[in-house]
């Protein structure tokens, strides 16, 4: 499958990139700082320098992919950010389809929004649970590696399309 990944230099995005490459997917990554992508991943993927907030730096590469995966985040937890809302709007705009979840849910895309609980840096376990379309009770935490695993393995899961999914470890 041809995948386009945004946010691959963050914790979850790095896990997603590694697992996607290990699974044999053709991966294109948009990264504001391509040097943050490990060299062994750069050799196995197409790296496009670009800022999600400046679509003109990457919008030409969105065509021809089977799925677009966003792991956008902000390291600054004290201040509001436009990374989620404006970045998502730019991604959808570049995909040539008409605040983050409102933009996605109003689009005609086959979308899935994932609302993880607290993210940890624990190793992958492959043991987690998820609820599509309704809140998952007692949601505590999930490792970035398991969240990336869930994202990658549910790209074609039509039961999660046009739904919000709550995963937990």
GROMACS .gro file of C-alpha atoms in nm:
model
  169
    1UNK     CA    1   0.000   0.000   0.000
    2UNK     CA    2   0.122   0.353  -0.076
    3UNK     CA    3   0.113   0.562   0.242
    4UNK     CA    4   0.167   0.933   0.306
    5UNK     CA    5   0.263   1.012   0.665
    6UNK     CA    6   0.258   1.350   0.840
    7UNK     CA    7   0.420   1.389   1.182
    8UNK     CA    8   0.674   1.108   1.141
    9UNK     CA    9   0.937   1.281   1.356
   10UNK     CA   10   0.725   1.267   1.674
   11UNK     CA   11   0.690   0.969   1.904
   12UNK     CA   12   0.385   0.805   1.746
   13UNK     CA   13   0.479   0.908   1.393
   14UNK     CA   14   0.825   0.753   1.427
   15UNK     CA   15   0.667   0.427   1.541
   16UNK     CA   16   0.418   0.440   1.253
   17UNK     CA   17   0.695   0.500   0.998
   18UNK     CA   18   0.909   0.213   1.130
   19UNK     CA   19   0.619  -0.032   1.137
   20UNK     CA   20   0.492   0.071   0.793
   21UNK     CA   21   0.835   0.018   0.639
   22UNK     CA   22   0.880  -0.314   0.820
   23UNK     CA   23   0.542  -0.424   0.680
   24UNK     CA   24   0.663  -0.350   0.327
   25UNK     CA   25   0.452  -0.044   0.251
   26UNK     CA   26   0.570   0.226   0.008
   27UNK     CA   27   0.598   0.530   0.233
   28UNK     CA   28   0.626   0.900   0.163
   29UNK     CA   29   0.692   1.125   0.462
   30UNK     CA   30   0.639   1.500   0.484
   31UNK     CA   31   0.878   1.637   0.746
   32UNK     CA   32   0.962   1.991   0.843
   33UNK     CA   33   1.308   1.867   0.943
   34UNK     CA   34   1.400   1.563   0.729
   35UNK     CA   35   1.723   1.519   0.927
   36UNK     CA   36   1.512   1.396   1.220
   37UNK     CA   37   1.412   1.090   1.015
   38UNK     CA   38   1.662   0.812   1.095
   39UNK     CA   39   1.902   0.740   0.807
   40UNK     CA   40   1.793   0.376   0.782
   41UNK     CA   41   1.434   0.496   0.724
   42UNK     CA   42   1.538   0.766   0.476
   43UNK     CA   43   1.689   0.496   0.253
   44UNK     CA   44   1.357   0.305   0.245
   45UNK     CA   45   1.110   0.591   0.203
   46UNK     CA   46   1.055   0.910   0.009
   47UNK     CA   47   1.116   1.212   0.230
   48UNK     CA   48   0.956   1.540   0.128
   49UNK     CA   49   1.077   1.850   0.314
   50UNK     CA   50   0.772   2.051   0.410
   51UNK     CA   51   0.573   2.218   0.682
   52UNK     CA   52   0.214   2.102   0.732
   53UNK     CA   53   0.119   2.467   0.783
   54UNK     CA   54   0.255   2.557   0.439
   55UNK     CA   55   0.078   2.325   0.195
   56UNK     CA   56   0.260   2.465  -0.107
   57UNK     CA   57   0.576   2.294   0.024
   58UNK     CA   58   0.427   1.943  -0.012
   59UNK     CA   59   0.081   1.941  -0.175
   60UNK     CA   60   0.217   1.814  -0.508
   61UNK     CA   61   0.301   1.474  -0.350
   62UNK     CA   62  -0.043   1.389  -0.208
   63UNK     CA   63  -0.178   1.222  -0.519
   64UNK     CA   64  -0.129   0.853  -0.582
   65UNK     CA   65  -0.138   0.739  -0.220
   66UNK     CA   66  -0.381   0.480  -0.087
   67UNK     CA   67  -0.395   0.634   0.260
   68UNK     CA   68  -0.286   0.950   0.439
   69UNK     CA   69  -0.190   0.908   0.805
   70UNK     CA   70  -0.154   1.207   1.033
   71UNK     CA   71   0.035   1.196   1.361
   72UNK     CA   72   0.047   1.572   1.401
   73UNK     CA   73   0.134   1.703   1.742
   74UNK     CA   74   0.287   1.993   1.924
   75UNK     CA   75   0.565   1.981   2.177
   76UNK     CA   76   0.437   2.305   2.335
   77UNK     CA   77   0.162   2.195   2.576
   78UNK     CA   78   0.122   2.539   2.737
   79UNK     CA   79  -0.012   2.729   2.436
   80UNK     CA   80  -0.292   2.660   2.188
   81UNK     CA   81  -0.171   2.545   1.849
   82UNK     CA   82  -0.292   2.560   1.494
   83UNK     CA   83  -0.097   2.246   1.404
   84UNK     CA   84  -0.406   2.026   1.440
   85UNK     CA   85  -0.672   2.246   1.282
   86UNK     CA   86  -0.477   2.429   1.011
   87UNK     CA   87  -0.251   2.131   0.939
   88UNK     CA   88  -0.552   1.904   0.894
   89UNK     CA   89  -0.726   2.159   0.675
   90UNK     CA   90  -0.415   2.181   0.457
   91UNK     CA   91  -0.390   1.801   0.429
   92UNK     CA   92  -0.754   1.766   0.325
   93UNK     CA   93  -0.727   2.064   0.091
   94UNK     CA   94  -0.425   1.909  -0.077
   95UNK     CA   95  -0.618   1.584  -0.119
   96UNK     CA   96  -0.864   1.794  -0.326
   97UNK     CA   97  -1.158   1.718  -0.091
   98UNK     CA   98  -1.381   1.974   0.076
   99UNK     CA   99  -1.126   2.294   1.345
  100UNK     CA  100  -0.971   1.943   1.301
  101UNK     CA  101  -1.255   1.696   1.356
  102UNK     CA  102  -1.518   1.922   1.199
  103UNK     CA  103  -1.309   1.957   0.885
  104UNK     CA  104  -1.255   1.581   0.862
  105UNK     CA  105  -1.610   1.472   0.941
  106UNK     CA  106  -1.756   1.720   0.692
  107UNK     CA  107  -1.539   1.581   0.412
  108UNK     CA  108  -1.642   1.301   0.174
  109UNK     CA  109  -1.328   1.104   0.262
  110UNK     CA  110  -1.323   0.760   0.422
  111UNK     CA  111  -1.187   0.893   0.751
  112UNK     CA  112  -1.113   0.762   1.097
  113UNK     CA  113  -1.034   0.988   1.390
  114UNK     CA  114  -0.838   0.823   1.669
  115UNK     CA  115  -0.853   0.970   2.019
  116UNK     CA  116  -0.582   0.800   2.222
  117UNK     CA  117  -0.548   0.844   2.597
  118UNK     CA  118  -0.213   0.935   2.752
  119UNK     CA  119   0.071   0.819   2.525
  120UNK     CA  120   0.370   0.637   2.670
  121UNK     CA  121   0.709   0.532   2.537
  122UNK     CA  122   0.665   0.168   2.642
  123UNK     CA  123   0.757  -0.102   2.387
  124UNK     CA  124   0.488  -0.250   2.163
  125UNK     CA  125   0.275  -0.527   2.310
  126UNK     CA  126   0.015  -0.583   2.040
  127UNK     CA  127  -0.237  -0.603   2.327
  128UNK     CA  128  -0.481  -0.317   2.329
  129UNK     CA  129  -0.851  -0.260   2.291
  130UNK     CA  130  -1.050  -0.009   2.088
  131UNK     CA  131  -1.407   0.107   2.049
  132UNK     CA  132  -1.536   0.253   1.721
  133UNK     CA  133  -1.828   0.490   1.732
  134UNK     CA  134  -1.861   0.499   2.111
  135UNK     CA  135  -1.642   0.596   2.404
  136UNK     CA  136  -1.418   0.329   2.552
  137UNK     CA  137  -1.462   0.319   2.930
  138UNK     CA  138  -1.160   0.317   3.158
  139UNK     CA  139  -0.922   0.448   2.891
  140UNK     CA  140  -0.587   0.496   3.070
  141UNK     CA  141  -0.285   0.491   2.836
  142UNK     CA  142  -0.140   0.329   2.525
  143UNK     CA  143   0.216   0.312   2.402
  144UNK     CA  144   0.305   0.512   2.093
  145UNK     CA  145   0.421   0.184   1.937
  146UNK     CA  146   0.083   0.016   1.995
  147UNK     CA  147  -0.104   0.324   1.870
  148UNK     CA  148   0.105   0.319   1.552
  149UNK     CA  149   0.036  -0.055   1.517
  150UNK     CA  150  -0.337   0.004   1.551
  151UNK     CA  151  -0.332   0.286   1.292
  152UNK     CA  152  -0.135   0.083   1.041
  153UNK     CA  153  -0.344  -0.232   1.081
  154UNK     CA  154  -0.682  -0.059   1.052
  155UNK     CA  155  -0.627   0.150   0.739
  156UNK     CA  156  -0.860  -0.075   0.540
  157UNK     CA  157  -1.097  -0.160   0.827
  158UNK     CA  158  -1.427  -0.026   0.694
  159UNK     CA  159  -1.588  -0.077   1.037
  160UNK     CA  160  -1.382   0.223   1.156
  161UNK     CA  161  -1.450   0.452   0.860
  162UNK     CA  162  -1.647   0.766   0.936
  163UNK     CA  163  -1.612   0.690   1.307
  164UNK     CA  164  -1.416   0.813   1.604
  165UNK     CA  165  -1.210   0.537   1.765
  166UNK     CA  166  -1.092   0.527   2.126
  167UNK     CA  167  -0.795   0.287   2.176
  168UNK     CA  168  -0.638   0.194   2.508
  169UNK     CA  169  -0.362  -0.034   2.628
   0.00000   0.00000   0.00000
